[in-house]
Amino acid sequence: MSDQKRNYRKTKIGNHKLSPETQMMGYGYDPMLSEGALKPPIFMTSTFVFENAQAGKDFFELAYGKREAAKGEEPGLIYSRINNPDLEVLEDRLALWEDADKGLTFSSGMAAIATSLMAYLRPGDVIVYSAPIYGGTEYLIRNILPEYGIKSVEFESGWDELTLEPALEEAKKLGRVAVIYAETPANPTNGLIDLQRCGDAAKVLEKEQGYKPIVMVDNTFLGPVWQKPLQFGVDVVLYSLTKYVAGHSDVVAGAAVGAADVMGPIQGFRTILGTMCDPHTGWLIMRSLETLKLRMSASAISAEKIAKFLRDHPKVEKVNYLGFLEEGSQAHRIFSRQSTSAGSTFSFDIKGDEAAAFRVLDALQIIKLAVSLGGTESLMEHPFAMTHSDVPDDVKLRLGILEQTLRISVGVENTDDLIADLTQALDAI
Ligand SMILES: *Cc1c(COP(=O)(O)O)cnc(C)c1O
């Protein structure tokens, strides 16, 4: 068995390090433990039988941190709120994309975000967060966390200036800064946050307040293929797996990825809050991971062509596509350092008002009118009236979310077909 184990956790051939896209088909799963099945079965079970009473005691001691693991000891399977084979394999594979120690999966992106924040915030603490940010996250920080005595200060992502430092100064006056939280690129403006600057600021704060804030980043937009935040001083990478990672618009799930010591408290909270993913969803996401890089690459190539088509279109005023950042600008420097592709979700402003924008959406024939993003099918929506409906109008206007702004998530359809659809839809203006 020990040979098998080494084999299914292999990360290198000789000195050659294997790539995550190769590892998605096998890493962490031993077929010999499941009748030789090539693919992991779905372990639809709430609980696991212990071989004997001592084994049960040993498993619990390890799971509840009552003792350190013995050399080579793996956590035993207990109960599916604590652990499950499908989720363990999935979590190992998620961690591989970012060379992380540990991944944890959740029942939704919001479950991952809420559980991670609760693990690290206490009454009297302050969270410093970037704007604009996902609506659910914003609601949690602005409306729910204050009820637990947690204050917040926001800083803006922007094309050319950052307001992180003034926000930190203000936050320090309010209490212990426990979390710096960023979403980059921002939705739907594609505004950028300098991740290294957040990581460095956390280190400075550690000296000042004797506690290092945990830096968390929502990496849903570029995904682990195009942006690996742990390399820039970030502690916790958060995902709505619902989007690119699961990628077929058929499940809702989330993840947190990071170093083992940072993930420990988050795992403890997940066990007690019960915010874990279920085995069937986990299995579907394992299948999705096999094509993650293929899907994201195809979408990104298509998105670049579509962004160029839109930029040249007489009825389009502006395209917020990361591939169009001006060379030499601060945003371009940040983008080049921390991201390897412009991705495939972006917004653009048409020439016209809300009615004109709605006419375009209503005229679409292939691209679906729906919120969400990162699926195999292309989707379009109107952020002002839909995903960002809750954001006060003056804030939307300040951030560049206008009545003529549309957001597109480019899928894996034939690019020329998508351009044909957009061509006829833009004629409706
Ligand atoms: C969708 C989304 C979330 C929330 O994820 P759910 O899986 O819907 O809970 C969080 N952050 C970003 C950037 C998202 O797009």
PDB file of N, CA and C in Angstrom, residues 355-397:
ATOM      1  N   ALA A 355     -32.366  51.908 -21.680  1.00  0.00           N
ATOM      2  CA  ALA A 355     -33.293  51.305 -22.645  1.00  0.00           C
ATOM      3  C   ALA A 355     -32.517  50.679 -23.810  1.00  0.00           C
ATOM      4  N   ALA A 356     -31.478  51.384 -24.267  1.00  0.00           N
ATOM      5  CA  ALA A 356     -30.670  50.861 -25.375  1.00  0.00           C
ATOM      6  C   ALA A 356     -29.938  49.594 -24.935  1.00  0.00           C
ATOM      7  N   ALA A 357     -29.420  49.625 -23.699  1.00  0.00           N
ATOM      8  CA  ALA A 357     -28.695  48.456 -23.176  1.00  0.00           C
ATOM      9  C   ALA A 357     -29.647  47.260 -23.079  1.00  0.00           C
ATOM     10  N   PHE A 358     -30.872  47.517 -22.637  1.00  0.00           N
ATOM     11  CA  PHE A 358     -31.867  46.434 -22.535  1.00  0.00           C
ATOM     12  C   PHE A 358     -32.211  45.883 -23.924  1.00  0.00           C
ATOM     13  N   ARG A 359     -32.274  46.788 -24.926  1.00  0.00           N
ATOM     14  CA  ARG A 359     -32.589  46.319 -26.291  1.00  0.00           C
ATOM     15  C   ARG A 359     -31.519  45.344 -26.776  1.00  0.00           C
ATOM     16  N   VAL A 360     -30.263  45.643 -26.448  1.00  0.00           N
ATOM     17  CA  VAL A 360     -29.176  44.733 -26.841  1.00  0.00           C
ATOM     18  C   VAL A 360     -29.375  43.374 -26.166  1.00  0.00           C
ATOM     19  N   LEU A 361     -29.615  43.394 -24.852  1.00  0.00           N
ATOM     20  CA  LEU A 361     -29.775  42.135 -24.117  1.00  0.00           C
ATOM     21  C   LEU A 361     -30.956  41.332 -24.656  1.00  0.00           C
ATOM     22  N   ASP A 362     -32.053  42.035 -24.932  1.00  0.00           N
ATOM     23  CA  ASP A 362     -33.260  41.336 -25.392  1.00  0.00           C
ATOM     24  C   ASP A 362     -33.103  40.783 -26.815  1.00  0.00           C
ATOM     25  N   ALA A 363     -32.140  41.335 -27.564  1.00  0.00           N
ATOM     26  CA  ALA A 363     -31.969  40.884 -28.948  1.00  0.00           C
ATOM     27  C   ALA A 363     -31.029  39.680 -29.065  1.00  0.00           C
ATOM     28  N   LEU A 364     -30.327  39.338 -27.993  1.00  0.00           N
ATOM     29  CA  LEU A 364     -29.347  38.248 -28.074  1.00  0.00           C
ATOM     30  C   LEU A 364     -29.999  36.924 -28.467  1.00  0.00           C
ATOM     31  N   GLN A 365     -29.315  36.147 -29.309  1.00  0.00           N
ATOM     32  CA  GLN A 365     -29.879  34.869 -29.753  1.00  0.00           C
ATOM     33  C   GLN A 365     -29.099  33.660 -29.249  1.00  0.00           C
ATOM     34  N   ILE A 366     -27.784  33.809 -29.097  1.00  0.00           N
ATOM     35  CA  ILE A 366     -26.948  32.687 -28.612  1.00  0.00           C
ATOM     36  C   ILE A 366     -26.560  32.947 -27.161  1.00  0.00           C
ATOM     37  N   ILE A 367     -26.039  34.146 -26.923  1.00  0.00           N
ATOM     38  CA  ILE A 367     -25.597  34.516 -25.586  1.00  0.00           C
ATOM     39  C   ILE A 367     -26.837  34.620 -24.696  1.00  0.00           C
ATOM     40  N   LYS A 368     -26.763  33.985 -23.527  1.00  0.00           N
ATOM     41  CA  LYS A 368     -27.931  33.978 -22.638  1.00  0.00           C
ATOM     42  C   LYS A 368     -27.940  35.217 -21.742  1.00  0.00           C
ATOM     43  N   LEU A 369     -29.142  35.699 -21.454  1.00  0.00           N
ATOM     44  CA  LEU A 369     -29.313  36.830 -20.533  1.00  0.00           C
ATOM     45  C   LEU A 369     -29.449  36.252 -19.127  1.00  0.00           C
ATOM     46  N   ALA A 370     -28.341  36.275 -18.389  1.00  0.00           N
ATOM     47  CA  ALA A 370     -28.351  35.718 -17.022  1.00  0.00           C
ATOM     48  C   ALA A 370     -27.180  36.285 -16.248  1.00  0.00           C
ATOM     49  N   VAL A 371     -27.328  36.339 -14.911  1.00  0.00           N
ATOM     50  CA  VAL A 371     -26.183  36.709 -14.090  1.00  0.00           C
ATOM     51  C   VAL A 371     -25.333  35.446 -13.905  1.00  0.00           C
ATOM     52  N   SER A 372     -24.260  35.564 -13.115  1.00  0.00           N
ATOM     53  CA  SER A 372     -23.241  34.527 -12.962  1.00  0.00           C
ATOM     54  C   SER A 372     -22.263  34.614 -14.141  1.00  0.00           C
ATOM     55  N   LEU A 373     -21.246  33.789 -14.096  1.00  0.00           N
ATOM     56  CA  LEU A 373     -20.161  33.885 -15.069  1.00  0.00           C
ATOM     57  C   LEU A 373     -19.303  32.637 -14.991  1.00  0.00           C
ATOM     58  N   GLY A 374     -18.390  32.506 -15.954  1.00  0.00           N
ATOM     59  CA  GLY A 374     -17.406  31.428 -15.876  1.00  0.00           C
ATOM     60  C   GLY A 374     -17.905  30.079 -16.344  1.00  0.00           C
ATOM     61  N   GLY A 375     -19.071  30.008 -16.958  1.00  0.00           N
ATOM     62  CA  GLY A 375     -19.596  28.733 -17.461  1.00  0.00           C
ATOM     63  C   GLY A 375     -19.172  28.504 -18.903  1.00  0.00           C
ATOM     64  N   THR A 376     -19.497  27.314 -19.429  1.00  0.00           N
ATOM     65  CA  THR A 376     -19.160  26.999 -20.813  1.00  0.00           C
ATOM     66  C   THR A 376     -19.978  27.853 -21.780  1.00  0.00           C
ATOM     67  N   GLU A 377     -21.144  28.345 -21.312  1.00  0.00           N
ATOM     68  CA  GLU A 377     -21.971  29.167 -22.195  1.00  0.00           C
ATOM     69  C   GLU A 377     -21.726  30.646 -21.893  1.00  0.00           C
ATOM     70  N   SER A 378     -21.825  31.480 -22.927  1.00  0.00           N
ATOM     71  CA  SER A 378     -21.628  32.915 -22.728  1.00  0.00           C
ATOM     72  C   SER A 378     -22.878  33.526 -22.116  1.00  0.00           C
ATOM     73  N   LEU A 379     -22.653  34.443 -21.167  1.00  0.00           N
ATOM     74  CA  LEU A 379     -23.761  35.116 -20.493  1.00  0.00           C
ATOM     75  C   LEU A 379     -23.550  36.620 -20.543  1.00  0.00           C
ATOM     76  N   MET A 380     -24.672  37.361 -20.608  1.00  0.00           N
ATOM     77  CA  MET A 380     -24.583  38.816 -20.504  1.00  0.00           C
ATOM     78  C   MET A 380     -25.633  39.327 -19.529  1.00  0.00           C
ATOM     79  N   GLU A 381     -25.318  40.445 -18.903  1.00  0.00           N
ATOM     80  CA  GLU A 381     -26.266  41.038 -17.950  1.00  0.00           C
ATOM     81  C   GLU A 381     -26.015  42.540 -17.861  1.00  0.00           C
ATOM     82  N   HIS A 382     -26.886  43.228 -17.109  1.00  0.00           N
ATOM     83  CA  HIS A 382     -26.820  44.676 -16.944  1.00  0.00           C
ATOM     84  C   HIS A 382     -26.488  44.953 -15.470  1.00  0.00           C
ATOM     85  N   PRO A 383     -25.217  45.165 -15.129  1.00  0.00           N
ATOM     86  CA  PRO A 383     -24.831  45.287 -13.716  1.00  0.00           C
ATOM     87  C   PRO A 383     -25.625  46.346 -12.954  1.00  0.00           C
ATOM     88  N   PHE A 384     -25.873  47.511 -13.575  1.00  0.00           N
ATOM     89  CA  PHE A 384     -26.548  48.609 -12.871  1.00  0.00           C
ATOM     90  C   PHE A 384     -27.902  48.163 -12.313  1.00  0.00           C
ATOM     91  N   ALA A 385     -28.666  47.450 -13.142  1.00  0.00           N
ATOM     92  CA  ALA A 385     -30.023  47.060 -12.728  1.00  0.00           C
ATOM     93  C   ALA A 385     -30.093  45.639 -12.171  1.00  0.00           C
ATOM     94  N   MET A 386     -29.029  44.874 -12.323  1.00  0.00           N
ATOM     95  CA  MET A 386     -29.097  43.459 -11.916  1.00  0.00           C
ATOM     96  C   MET A 386     -28.092  43.157 -10.805  1.00  0.00           C
ATOM     97  N   THR A 387     -26.880  42.672 -11.143  1.00  0.00           N
ATOM     98  CA  THR A 387     -25.941  42.251 -10.078  1.00  0.00           C
ATOM     99  C   THR A 387     -25.624  43.351  -9.070  1.00  0.00           C
ATOM    100  N   HIS A 388     -25.627  44.607  -9.503  1.00  0.00           N
ATOM    101  CA  HIS A 388     -25.257  45.697  -8.601  1.00  0.00           C
ATOM    102  C   HIS A 388     -26.444  46.594  -8.261  1.00  0.00           C
ATOM    103  N   SER A 389     -27.637  46.022  -8.388  1.00  0.00           N
ATOM    104  CA  SER A 389     -28.873  46.742  -8.128  1.00  0.00           C
ATOM    105  C   SER A 389     -28.897  47.362  -6.725  1.00  0.00           C
ATOM    106  N   ASP A 390     -28.304  46.644  -5.772  1.00  0.00           N
ATOM    107  CA  ASP A 390     -28.277  47.034  -4.365  1.00  0.00           C
ATOM    108  C   ASP A 390     -27.342  48.191  -4.039  1.00  0.00           C
ATOM    109  N   VAL A 391     -26.346  48.408  -4.902  1.00  0.00           N
ATOM    110  CA  VAL A 391     -25.330  49.436  -4.634  1.00  0.00           C
ATOM    111  C   VAL A 391     -25.955  50.807  -4.884  1.00  0.00           C
ATOM    112  N   PRO A 392     -25.793  51.771  -3.949  1.00  0.00           N
ATOM    113  CA  PRO A 392     -26.376  53.107  -4.166  1.00  0.00           C
ATOM    114  C   PRO A 392     -25.920  53.700  -5.511  1.00  0.00           C
ATOM    115  N   ASP A 393     -26.851  54.396  -6.178  1.00  0.00           N
ATOM    116  CA  ASP A 393     -26.571  54.914  -7.528  1.00  0.00           C
ATOM    117  C   ASP A 393     -25.303  55.764  -7.584  1.00  0.00           C
ATOM    118  N   ASP A 394     -25.114  56.645  -6.566  1.00  0.00           N
ATOM    119  CA  ASP A 394     -23.943  57.530  -6.641  1.00  0.00           C
ATOM    120  C   ASP A 394     -22.643  56.723  -6.561  1.00  0.00           C
ATOM    121  N   VAL A 395     -22.666  55.636  -5.780  1.00  0.00           N
ATOM    122  CA  VAL A 395     -21.459  54.789  -5.686  1.00  0.00           C
ATOM    123  C   VAL A 395     -21.221  54.105  -7.035  1.00  0.00           C
ATOM    124  N   LYS A 396     -22.298  53.591  -7.646  1.00  0.00           N
ATOM    125  CA  LYS A 396     -22.159  52.930  -8.942  1.00  0.00           C
ATOM    126  C   LYS A 396     -21.532  53.882  -9.957  1.00  0.00           C
ATOM    127  N   LEU A 397     -22.050  55.121  -9.984  1.00  0.00           N
ATOM    128  CA  LEU A 397     -21.557  56.072 -10.980  1.00  0.00           C
ATOM    129  C   LEU A 397     -20.083  56.386 -10.726  1.00  0.00           C
TER     130      LEU A 397
END
